[in-house]
Amino acid sequence: MDILAFLAQGFAVALEPQHLFLALVGCAVGTLIGALPGLGPVNGVALMIPLTFNFGLAPTAALILLVSIYYGCMYGGRISSILLNIPGDEPAVMTTLDGYPMALKGRGGEALGLSGVASFVGATVATIGLTLFAPLLVGFAIRFGPAEYFALFVLAFATIGGVTSGSLVKSFLAACLGLLLGTVGIDSVSSVPRYTFGWYELYDGIDFIVALVGLFAISECLVFLEDIRGSNKPTLRVGSAIPGIRSAWKCAPTIGRSSFIGFVAGVLPGAGAALGSFLSYTLERRWLGRRGSFGQGDPRGVAAPEAGNNAAAGGSLIPMLSLGIPGSGTTAILLALLLSMNITPGPLLFTQQPDMVWGLVAALFIGNVMLLVLNIPLVGLFAKVLQAPGWFLMPMVVMVAFVGVYSLSNSAFDLYMMLAFGVLGYVLRKLEMPAVPVVLGLLLGGQMEYNLRRAMSLSGGDWSILWNSGITVGIYAFAVTLIVAGMVYGWMIRQRR
């Protein structure tokens, strides 16, 4: 009953005119960004964070806008996957396997309609799970001390790169780089400047938002400049999405199974939507066996990954809000937003900021309906975005990045830092090193160091405090399990190539 009361309170917050408008804008913008190959939810959310500060949005309003963009990107990623065989983001890779063959058979509209319904069901299941299970996890995590929090940070660094990247070594090196960058600034204990090189602008550390925009948005523009092509994009013809709604009813068992699998994968720290999509598709294919025609335009091959990746996207919010551990790359960006607003996600968030948390949950329910309404009748309009030339889109991205970052502090130094991180992000891409572990180190490194120092102070320098409790042992064991799962997942991906 308490959950229902809190949810009713959340709907009162989410139904405010400003929040409804922001949810609608976020859903539409997110779908457009998701439809553009290469951008995806991480880049889209990172690009929009400076605008939330520029417009002076309150934390609740900013979070509703960005999470709506996140959900919209997950919806929009299927459009280019089905129509052009180009995944809008990593989770949409599995959708190309049967979505594009359906489009070649003249069933592109049906595939888009089916994927829209599957995305809606998956996201709704995840939101219900967030409503029911996040408070339970908070009740457990309220007993955590500094040693347990340190173990959680170890879990985060051990999994977020490993499960989603093919190279654990590169993920580890990227995380170490992020931890190093996180030490820049005044030491919170000794008040000694670290790695500032005499620049007073670095005394407060590296601004999360500046680093994020550079690593993702600016590096994306640099990659585009290197890989620019002059060829024209084909004219897209998208039929009606209504047949896809009828197909969704026939694929209901597939959508239900995939939604559950994706939600479980999303709750695991570091797994994210890519693993949810992969597991949903492969397990459904094995479940049906010869009864399916996967890889040849089977509608269930579209429904499974779309339900799975959207359920995983919602599930990844649970560890971020309840424990302060990002469940995916995009939730790491959302964590940066909260930290920059002096809001610390974790067990106390639900008691200290109930309006924000439950308002967000209610906004997710509303946003899912908005996305379904937008994506079924207007899917042809969103598909037109794929024909926009890159020479027009990328300058707009750069303009938004520069204006947004400069508006944060009116400092030219932040612009130089953004460009430096853009070059760093470009180099990381060329080396095939993931940027998300760098972000994670920059965001969580300070808190990890603080909890380690606090635990050592309480124990008088006894290192055994870090593994004395059953909770810490369980967390470390879970981290090892997920690392092994990441290695197996990477091996399975290589085998499919």
Coordinates of C-alpha atoms in Angstrom, one line a residue:
M1 CA 0.0 0.0 0.0
D2 CA 2.9 2.3 0.7
I3 CA 4.1 1.8 -2.9
L4 CA 0.7 2.7 -4.3
A5 CA 0.6 5.9 -2.1
F6 CA 4.1 6.9 -3.3
L7 CA 3.1 6.1 -6.9
A8 CA 0.0 8.3 -6.6
Q9 CA 2.3 11.1 -5.3
G10 CA 4.5 10.5 -8.2
F11 CA 1.7 10.9 -10.8
A12 CA 0.8 14.2 -9.1
V13 CA 4.3 15.4 -9.9
A14 CA 4.5 13.9 -13.4
L15 CA 1.1 15.3 -14.5
E16 CA 2.3 18.9 -13.9
P17 CA 2.1 20.7 -17.3
Q18 CA 5.8 21.4 -17.4
H19 CA 6.7 17.8 -16.7
L20 CA 4.2 16.5 -19.3
F21 CA 5.7 18.9 -21.9
L22 CA 9.2 17.8 -21.1
A23 CA 8.3 14.1 -21.3
L24 CA 6.7 14.7 -24.7
V25 CA 9.7 16.7 -26.0
G26 CA 12.1 14.1 -24.7
C27 CA 10.2 11.2 -26.3
A28 CA 10.2 12.9 -29.7
V29 CA 13.8 14.2 -29.6
G30 CA 15.0 10.8 -28.3
T31 CA 13.2 8.9 -31.1
L32 CA 14.9 11.2 -33.7
I33 CA 18.3 10.8 -32.1
G34 CA 17.9 7.0 -31.8
A35 CA 17.0 6.8 -35.5
L36 CA 20.3 8.4 -36.5
P37 CA 23.0 5.7 -36.9
G38 CA 25.9 6.1 -34.5
L39 CA 24.5 8.5 -32.1
G40 CA 22.4 6.4 -29.7
P41 CA 21.2 7.1 -26.2
V42 CA 24.6 7.7 -24.6
N43 CA 25.5 10.5 -27.0
G44 CA 21.9 11.9 -27.1
V45 CA 21.6 12.2 -23.3
A46 CA 25.2 13.5 -22.9
L47 CA 24.5 16.2 -25.5
M48 CA 21.3 17.3 -23.8
I49 CA 22.7 17.6 -20.3
P50 CA 24.2 21.1 -20.7
L51 CA 20.8 22.3 -22.0
T52 CA 19.1 21.3 -18.8
F53 CA 21.4 23.7 -16.9
N54 CA 21.1 26.3 -19.6
F55 CA 17.3 26.3 -19.2
G56 CA 17.6 26.2 -15.4
L57 CA 15.5 23.0 -15.0
A58 CA 15.0 21.6 -11.5
P59 CA 16.4 18.1 -10.8
T60 CA 13.0 16.4 -11.3
A61 CA 12.3 18.2 -14.5
A62 CA 15.8 17.6 -15.9
L63 CA 15.7 13.9 -15.0
I64 CA 12.3 13.4 -16.6
L65 CA 13.5 15.1 -19.8
L66 CA 16.7 13.0 -20.0
V67 CA 15.1 9.7 -19.1
S68 CA 12.4 10.4 -21.7
I69 CA 15.2 11.0 -24.3
Y70 CA 16.8 7.7 -23.1
Y71 CA 13.6 5.7 -23.6
G72 CA 12.9 7.5 -26.9
C73 CA 16.4 6.6 -28.2
M74 CA 15.7 2.9 -27.4
Y75 CA 12.5 3.2 -29.5
G76 CA 14.2 5.1 -32.3
G77 CA 17.2 2.8 -32.7
R78 CA 15.0 0.2 -34.5
I79 CA 14.1 2.5 -37.4
S80 CA 17.5 2.5 -39.2
S81 CA 18.0 -1.1 -38.2
I82 CA 14.9 -2.3 -40.0
L83 CA 14.9 0.1 -43.0
L84 CA 18.7 0.5 -43.7
N85 CA 20.2 -2.5 -41.9
I86 CA 22.3 0.0 -39.9
P87 CA 21.8 -0.2 -36.2
G88 CA 21.0 3.1 -34.5
D89 CA 22.9 1.8 -31.4
E90 CA 24.5 -1.4 -30.0
P91 CA 21.3 -2.9 -28.7
A92 CA 19.6 -2.6 -32.1
V93 CA 22.1 -4.9 -33.7
M94 CA 20.0 -7.9 -33.1
T95 CA 16.9 -6.2 -34.7
T96 CA 18.7 -6.1 -38.0
L97 CA 18.8 -9.9 -38.3
D98 CA 15.1 -10.2 -39.0
G99 CA 13.9 -6.6 -39.3
Y100 CA 15.8 -5.8 -42.5
P101 CA 14.7 -9.1 -44.2
M102 CA 11.2 -8.1 -43.4
A103 CA 11.8 -4.7 -45.0
L104 CA 13.2 -6.3 -48.1
K105 CA 10.0 -8.3 -48.4
G106 CA 7.9 -5.1 -48.3
R107 CA 6.9 -5.6 -44.7
G108 CA 9.0 -2.7 -43.3
G109 CA 5.9 -0.9 -41.9
E110 CA 4.7 -4.1 -40.2
A111 CA 8.2 -4.6 -38.6
L112 CA 8.2 -1.1 -37.3
G113 CA 4.7 -1.4 -35.9
L114 CA 5.6 -4.7 -34.2
S115 CA 8.8 -3.4 -32.8
G116 CA 7.0 -0.4 -31.4
V117 CA 4.5 -2.5 -29.5
A118 CA 7.2 -4.9 -28.3
S119 CA 9.2 -1.9 -27.1
F120 CA 6.2 -0.6 -25.3
V121 CA 5.5 -3.9 -23.5
G122 CA 9.2 -4.3 -22.5
A123 CA 9.5 -0.8 -21.2
T124 CA 6.2 -1.1 -19.2
V125 CA 7.3 -4.4 -17.6
A126 CA 10.6 -2.7 -16.6
T127 CA 8.8 0.3 -15.1
I128 CA 6.5 -2.0 -13.1
G129 CA 9.6 -3.8 -11.9
L130 CA 11.3 -0.6 -11.0
T131 CA 8.2 0.4 -9.0
L132 CA 8.1 -2.9 -7.1
F133 CA 11.7 -3.9 -6.6
A134 CA 13.7 -0.7 -6.2
P135 CA 12.2 0.1 -2.7
L136 CA 13.0 -3.5 -1.6
L137 CA 16.6 -3.1 -2.8
V138 CA 16.8 0.2 -0.9
G139 CA 15.6 -1.5 2.3
F140 CA 18.5 -4.0 2.0
A141 CA 21.1 -1.4 1.0
I142 CA 20.3 0.9 3.9
R143 CA 22.5 -1.4 6.1
F144 CA 25.6 -0.6 4.0
G145 CA 28.7 0.9 5.6
P146 CA 31.8 2.3 3.9
A147 CA 33.3 -1.1 3.3
E148 CA 30.1 -2.3 1.6
Y149 CA 30.0 0.8 -0.6
F150 CA 33.6 0.3 -1.6
A151 CA 32.7 -3.2 -2.6
L152 CA 29.8 -1.8 -4.7
F153 CA 32.2 0.5 -6.5
V154 CA 34.5 -2.4 -7.2
L155 CA 31.5 -4.2 -8.6
A156 CA 30.7 -1.3 -10.9
F157 CA 34.3 -1.1 -12.2
A158 CA 34.5 -4.8 -12.6
T159 CA 31.3 -5.2 -14.7
I160 CA 30.2 -2.1 -16.7
G161 CA 33.1 -2.4 -19.2
G162 CA 33.6 -6.1 -19.1
V163 CA 30.0 -7.3 -19.9
T164 CA 29.5 -4.9 -22.8
S165 CA 33.0 -4.9 -24.3
G166 CA 34.9 -7.6 -26.2
S167 CA 38.2 -6.8 -24.4
L168 CA 38.4 -6.9 -20.6
V169 CA 42.0 -5.6 -20.7
K170 CA 41.0 -2.4 -22.7
S171 CA 38.0 -1.9 -20.4
F172 CA 40.3 -2.2 -17.4
L173 CA 42.8 0.3 -18.8
A174 CA 40.0 2.8 -19.6
A175 CA 38.6 2.5 -16.1
C176 CA 42.1 3.2 -14.7
L177 CA 42.3 6.3 -16.9
G178 CA 39.0 7.4 -15.5
L179 CA 40.1 6.9 -11.9
L180 CA 43.2 8.9 -12.7
L181 CA 41.2 11.8 -14.1
G182 CA 38.9 11.6 -11.0
T183 CA 41.8 12.4 -8.7
V184 CA 42.4 15.8 -10.3
G185 CA 41.7 18.7 -8.0
I186 CA 41.9 19.5 -4.3
D187 CA 42.2 16.4 -2.0
S188 CA 39.0 16.3 0.1
V189 CA 41.0 15.0 3.1
S190 CA 44.4 16.7 3.0
S191 CA 43.4 19.8 0.9
V192 CA 46.5 19.3 -1.3
P193 CA 46.1 20.0 -5.0
R194 CA 46.6 17.0 -7.2
Y195 CA 47.5 17.0 -10.9
T196 CA 46.3 20.6 -11.3
F197 CA 49.7 21.8 -12.9
G198 CA 49.1 25.3 -11.4
W199 CA 45.7 25.8 -13.2
Y200 CA 43.2 27.1 -10.7
E201 CA 40.4 26.0 -12.9
L202 CA 41.2 22.4 -12.0
Y203 CA 41.1 22.9 -8.3
D204 CA 37.5 21.8 -8.2
G205 CA 38.3 18.8 -10.4
I206 CA 37.2 18.0 -13.9
D207 CA 33.6 19.0 -14.6
F208 CA 31.5 15.8 -15.3
I209 CA 29.4 17.5 -18.0
V210 CA 32.3 19.0 -19.9
A211 CA 34.0 15.6 -20.0
L212 CA 30.9 13.8 -21.1
V213 CA 30.0 16.1 -24.0
G214 CA 33.6 16.0 -25.2
L215 CA 34.0 12.2 -24.9
F216 CA 30.7 11.4 -26.8
A217 CA 29.4 14.3 -28.8
I218 CA 32.6 16.0 -30.0
S219 CA 34.3 12.6 -30.7
E220 CA 31.3 11.6 -32.8
C221 CA 31.8 14.7 -34.9
L222 CA 35.5 13.9 -35.4
V223 CA 34.7 10.4 -36.5
F224 CA 32.1 11.7 -38.9
L225 CA 34.7 14.1 -40.4
E226 CA 37.1 11.2 -40.9
D227 CA 34.5 8.9 -42.4
I228 CA 32.4 11.4 -44.4
R229 CA 30.8 10.1 -47.6
G230 CA 29.3 12.0 -50.4
S231 CA 26.8 9.3 -51.5
N232 CA 23.1 10.1 -51.3
K233 CA 20.9 8.1 -49.0
P234 CA 18.2 6.0 -50.6
T235 CA 14.6 7.1 -50.6
L236 CA 12.7 5.3 -47.9
R237 CA 9.2 4.0 -48.4
V238 CA 7.5 3.0 -45.2
G239 CA 4.1 1.3 -45.3
S240 CA 1.5 1.3 -42.6
A241 CA 2.5 0.1 -39.2
I242 CA -1.0 -1.3 -38.4
P243 CA -0.2 -4.8 -39.6
G244 CA 2.5 -4.9 -37.0
I245 CA -0.1 -4.4 -34.2
R246 CA -1.8 -7.6 -35.4
S247 CA 1.5 -9.4 -35.5
A248 CA 2.2 -8.3 -31.9
W249 CA -0.8 -10.3 -30.7
K250 CA 0.6 -13.4 -32.4
C251 CA 4.0 -12.7 -30.9
A252 CA 2.7 -12.1 -27.4
P253 CA 4.4 -15.1 -25.8
T254 CA 7.7 -14.1 -27.3
I255 CA 7.3 -10.5 -26.1
G256 CA 6.4 -11.7 -22.6
R257 CA 9.5 -14.0 -22.3
S258 CA 11.8 -11.4 -23.8
S259 CA 10.6 -8.6 -21.5
F260 CA 11.4 -10.7 -18.4
I261 CA 14.8 -11.8 -19.7
G262 CA 15.7 -8.2 -20.7
F263 CA 14.6 -6.8 -17.3
V264 CA 16.7 -9.3 -15.4
A265 CA 19.7 -8.5 -17.6
G266 CA 19.2 -4.7 -17.1
V267 CA 19.2 -5.0 -13.3
L268 CA 22.6 -6.6 -13.4
P269 CA 25.2 -3.8 -13.1
G270 CA 27.1 -3.4 -16.3
A271 CA 24.9 -5.6 -18.5
G272 CA 22.7 -3.0 -20.1
A273 CA 20.4 -3.1 -23.1
A274 CA 22.9 -4.8 -25.4
L275 CA 23.0 -8.0 -23.3
G276 CA 19.2 -7.9 -22.8
S277 CA 18.7 -7.7 -26.6
F278 CA 21.3 -10.5 -27.3
L279 CA 19.9 -12.9 -24.7
S280 CA 16.3 -12.3 -25.6
Y281 CA 17.0 -13.1 -29.3
T282 CA 19.3 -16.1 -28.8
L283 CA 17.1 -17.7 -26.1
E284 CA 13.9 -17.2 -28.1
R285 CA 15.6 -18.7 -31.2
R286 CA 16.6 -21.7 -29.2
W287 CA 13.2 -22.0 -27.6
L288 CA 11.4 -22.1 -30.9
G289 CA 14.0 -24.2 -32.7
R290 CA 12.8 -25.3 -36.2
R291 CA 9.4 -23.7 -35.6
G292 CA 10.9 -20.3 -36.4
S293 CA 12.5 -18.9 -39.5
F294 CA 15.0 -16.6 -37.7
G295 CA 17.3 -14.6 -39.9
Q296 CA 14.9 -14.7 -42.8
G297 CA 12.3 -12.2 -41.7
D298 CA 10.6 -13.9 -38.7
P299 CA 8.4 -11.3 -36.8
R300 CA 9.4 -13.0 -33.6
G301 CA 13.0 -12.1 -34.4
V302 CA 12.0 -8.5 -34.3
A303 CA 9.8 -8.7 -31.2
A304 CA 12.3 -10.5 -29.0
P305 CA 15.3 -8.1 -29.2
E306 CA 13.1 -5.0 -29.1
A307 CA 11.2 -6.1 -26.0
G308 CA 14.4 -7.3 -24.4
N309 CA 16.5 -4.1 -24.9
N310 CA 13.7 -1.8 -23.8
A311 CA 13.1 -3.9 -20.7
A312 CA 16.8 -3.8 -19.9
A313 CA 16.9 0.0 -20.4
G314 CA 14.3 0.4 -17.6
G315 CA 15.9 -2.3 -15.4
S316 CA 19.2 -0.5 -15.5
L317 CA 17.7 2.4 -13.6
I318 CA 17.2 0.2 -10.5
P319 CA 20.9 -0.1 -9.5
M320 CA 21.5 3.5 -10.5
L321 CA 18.7 4.9 -8.3
S322 CA 18.9 2.4 -5.4
L323 CA 22.7 1.8 -5.1
G324 CA 24.3 4.6 -7.1
I325 CA 25.8 2.1 -9.5
P326 CA 25.1 2.7 -13.2
G327 CA 23.4 -0.3 -14.9
S328 CA 24.5 0.9 -18.4
G329 CA 26.4 3.6 -20.1
T330 CA 23.4 5.9 -20.4
T331 CA 22.6 5.6 -16.7
A332 CA 26.3 6.5 -16.0
I333 CA 25.5 9.8 -17.8
L334 CA 22.3 10.2 -15.8
L335 CA 24.4 9.6 -12.6
A336 CA 26.6 12.5 -13.7
L337 CA 23.6 14.8 -13.9
L338 CA 22.5 13.9 -10.4
L339 CA 25.9 14.3 -8.9
S340 CA 26.4 17.7 -10.7
M341 CA 23.1 18.8 -9.0
N342 CA 24.5 17.7 -5.6
I343 CA 22.1 14.7 -5.5
T344 CA 23.7 11.4 -4.5
P345 CA 21.8 8.3 -5.7
G346 CA 21.6 5.5 -3.2
P347 CA 19.5 4.1 -0.5
L348 CA 18.7 7.5 1.0
L349 CA 17.5 8.9 -2.3
F350 CA 14.0 7.4 -1.9
T351 CA 13.6 9.1 1.5
Q352 CA 15.4 12.4 0.8
Q353 CA 14.0 13.0 -2.7
P354 CA 10.7 11.0 -2.9
D355 CA 9.0 13.5 -5.2
M356 CA 11.8 13.3 -7.7
V357 CA 12.1 9.5 -7.6
W358 CA 8.4 8.6 -7.8
G359 CA 7.7 11.5 -10.2
L360 CA 10.3 9.9 -12.5
V361 CA 8.7 6.5 -12.2
A362 CA 5.2 7.9 -13.0
A363 CA 6.7 9.9 -15.9
L364 CA 8.1 6.6 -17.3
F365 CA 4.6 5.1 -17.4
I366 CA 3.3 8.3 -19.1
G367 CA 6.3 8.4 -21.5
N368 CA 5.8 4.8 -22.6
V369 CA 2.3 5.7 -23.7
M370 CA 3.5 8.8 -25.5
L371 CA 6.2 6.8 -27.3
L372 CA 3.7 4.2 -28.5
V373 CA 1.3 7.0 -29.8
L374 CA 4.2 8.8 -31.5
N375 CA 5.9 5.7 -33.0
I376 CA 2.9 4.0 -34.6
P377 CA 1.2 6.7 -36.7
L378 CA 4.3 8.9 -37.1
V379 CA 6.9 6.3 -37.8
G380 CA 7.2 7.4 -41.5
L381 CA 8.0 10.9 -40.4
F382 CA 10.7 9.8 -38.0
A383 CA 12.2 7.6 -40.8
K384 CA 12.6 10.8 -43.0
V385 CA 15.3 12.0 -40.5
L386 CA 17.5 9.3 -41.9
Q387 CA 17.7 11.2 -45.2
A388 CA 19.0 14.4 -43.5
P389 CA 22.6 15.0 -44.7
G390 CA 25.4 14.6 -42.2
W391 CA 26.9 18.0 -43.2
F392 CA 23.7 19.6 -41.7
L393 CA 23.4 17.4 -38.6
M394 CA 26.9 17.4 -37.3
P395 CA 27.4 21.2 -37.2
M396 CA 24.1 21.4 -35.2
V397 CA 25.6 18.9 -32.7
V398 CA 28.7 21.0 -32.4
M399 CA 26.7 24.2 -31.9
V400 CA 24.6 22.7 -29.2
A401 CA 27.7 21.3 -27.4
F402 CA 29.5 24.6 -27.4
V403 CA 26.6 26.7 -26.4
G404 CA 25.6 24.3 -23.7
V405 CA 29.0 23.9 -22.1
Y406 CA 29.8 27.6 -22.2
S407 CA 26.5 28.4 -20.5
L408 CA 27.5 26.2 -17.5
S409 CA 30.2 28.6 -16.2
N410 CA 30.8 31.1 -19.0
S411 CA 34.4 29.9 -19.0
A412 CA 36.5 29.5 -22.2
F413 CA 38.6 27.0 -20.2
D414 CA 35.7 24.6 -20.2
L415 CA 35.5 24.8 -24.0
Y416 CA 39.2 23.8 -24.2
M417 CA 38.6 21.0 -21.8
M418 CA 35.6 19.8 -23.9
L419 CA 37.7 19.8 -27.0
A420 CA 40.5 17.9 -25.2
F421 CA 38.1 15.2 -24.1
G422 CA 36.7 15.1 -27.6
V423 CA 40.2 14.3 -28.9
L424 CA 40.6 11.8 -26.1
G425 CA 37.3 10.2 -27.1
Y426 CA 38.4 10.0 -30.7
V427 CA 41.7 8.3 -29.8
L428 CA 39.8 5.8 -27.6
R429 CA 37.6 4.9 -30.5
K430 CA 40.6 4.5 -32.8
L431 CA 42.1 2.2 -30.2
E432 CA 38.8 0.4 -29.8
M433 CA 38.7 1.2 -26.1
P434 CA 35.3 1.9 -24.6
A435 CA 34.6 5.4 -23.2
V436 CA 32.0 4.3 -20.6
P437 CA 34.6 3.0 -18.1
V438 CA 36.4 6.3 -18.4
V439 CA 33.2 8.1 -17.5
L440 CA 32.6 5.6 -14.6
G441 CA 36.1 6.3 -13.2
L442 CA 35.6 10.0 -13.4
L443 CA 32.2 9.9 -11.8
L444 CA 32.7 7.3 -9.0
G445 CA 36.5 7.5 -8.4
G446 CA 36.1 10.2 -5.8
Q447 CA 33.4 8.4 -3.8
M448 CA 35.3 5.2 -4.1
E449 CA 38.4 6.8 -2.6
Y450 CA 36.4 8.5 0.1
N451 CA 34.7 5.2 1.3
L452 CA 38.1 3.4 1.2
R453 CA 39.7 6.0 3.4
R454 CA 36.7 6.1 5.7
A455 CA 36.7 2.3 6.1
M456 CA 40.5 2.3 6.8
S457 CA 40.0 5.0 9.4
L458 CA 37.3 3.1 11.2
S459 CA 39.4 -0.1 11.3
G460 CA 42.6 1.6 12.3
G461 CA 44.3 0.6 9.1
D462 CA 43.2 -3.0 9.1
W463 CA 42.6 -4.0 5.4
S464 CA 40.5 -7.0 6.4
I465 CA 37.5 -4.7 7.1
L466 CA 37.0 -4.7 3.3
W467 CA 36.0 -8.3 3.2
N468 CA 34.9 -9.1 6.8
S469 CA 31.2 -8.8 6.3
G470 CA 29.0 -11.3 4.4
I471 CA 27.6 -8.5 2.3
T472 CA 31.0 -7.6 0.9
V473 CA 31.9 -11.2 0.3
G474 CA 28.7 -11.6 -1.6
I475 CA 29.3 -8.5 -3.7
Y476 CA 32.8 -9.5 -4.6
A477 CA 31.5 -13.0 -5.6
F478 CA 28.8 -11.4 -7.7
A479 CA 31.5 -9.2 -9.4
V480 CA 33.6 -12.3 -10.3
T481 CA 30.5 -14.0 -11.6
L482 CA 29.7 -11.1 -13.9
I483 CA 33.3 -10.8 -15.1
V484 CA 33.1 -14.5 -16.1
A485 CA 29.7 -13.8 -17.8
G486 CA 31.3 -11.0 -19.7
M487 CA 34.0 -13.2 -21.0
V488 CA 31.5 -15.8 -22.1
Y489 CA 29.4 -13.1 -23.7
G490 CA 32.4 -11.8 -25.6
W491 CA 33.2 -15.3 -26.8
M492 CA 29.7 -15.9 -28.0
I493 CA 29.7 -12.6 -29.9
R494 CA 33.0 -13.5 -31.6
Q495 CA 31.6 -16.9 -32.5
R496 CA 28.7 -15.3 -34.3
R497 CA 31.0 -13.2 -36.5

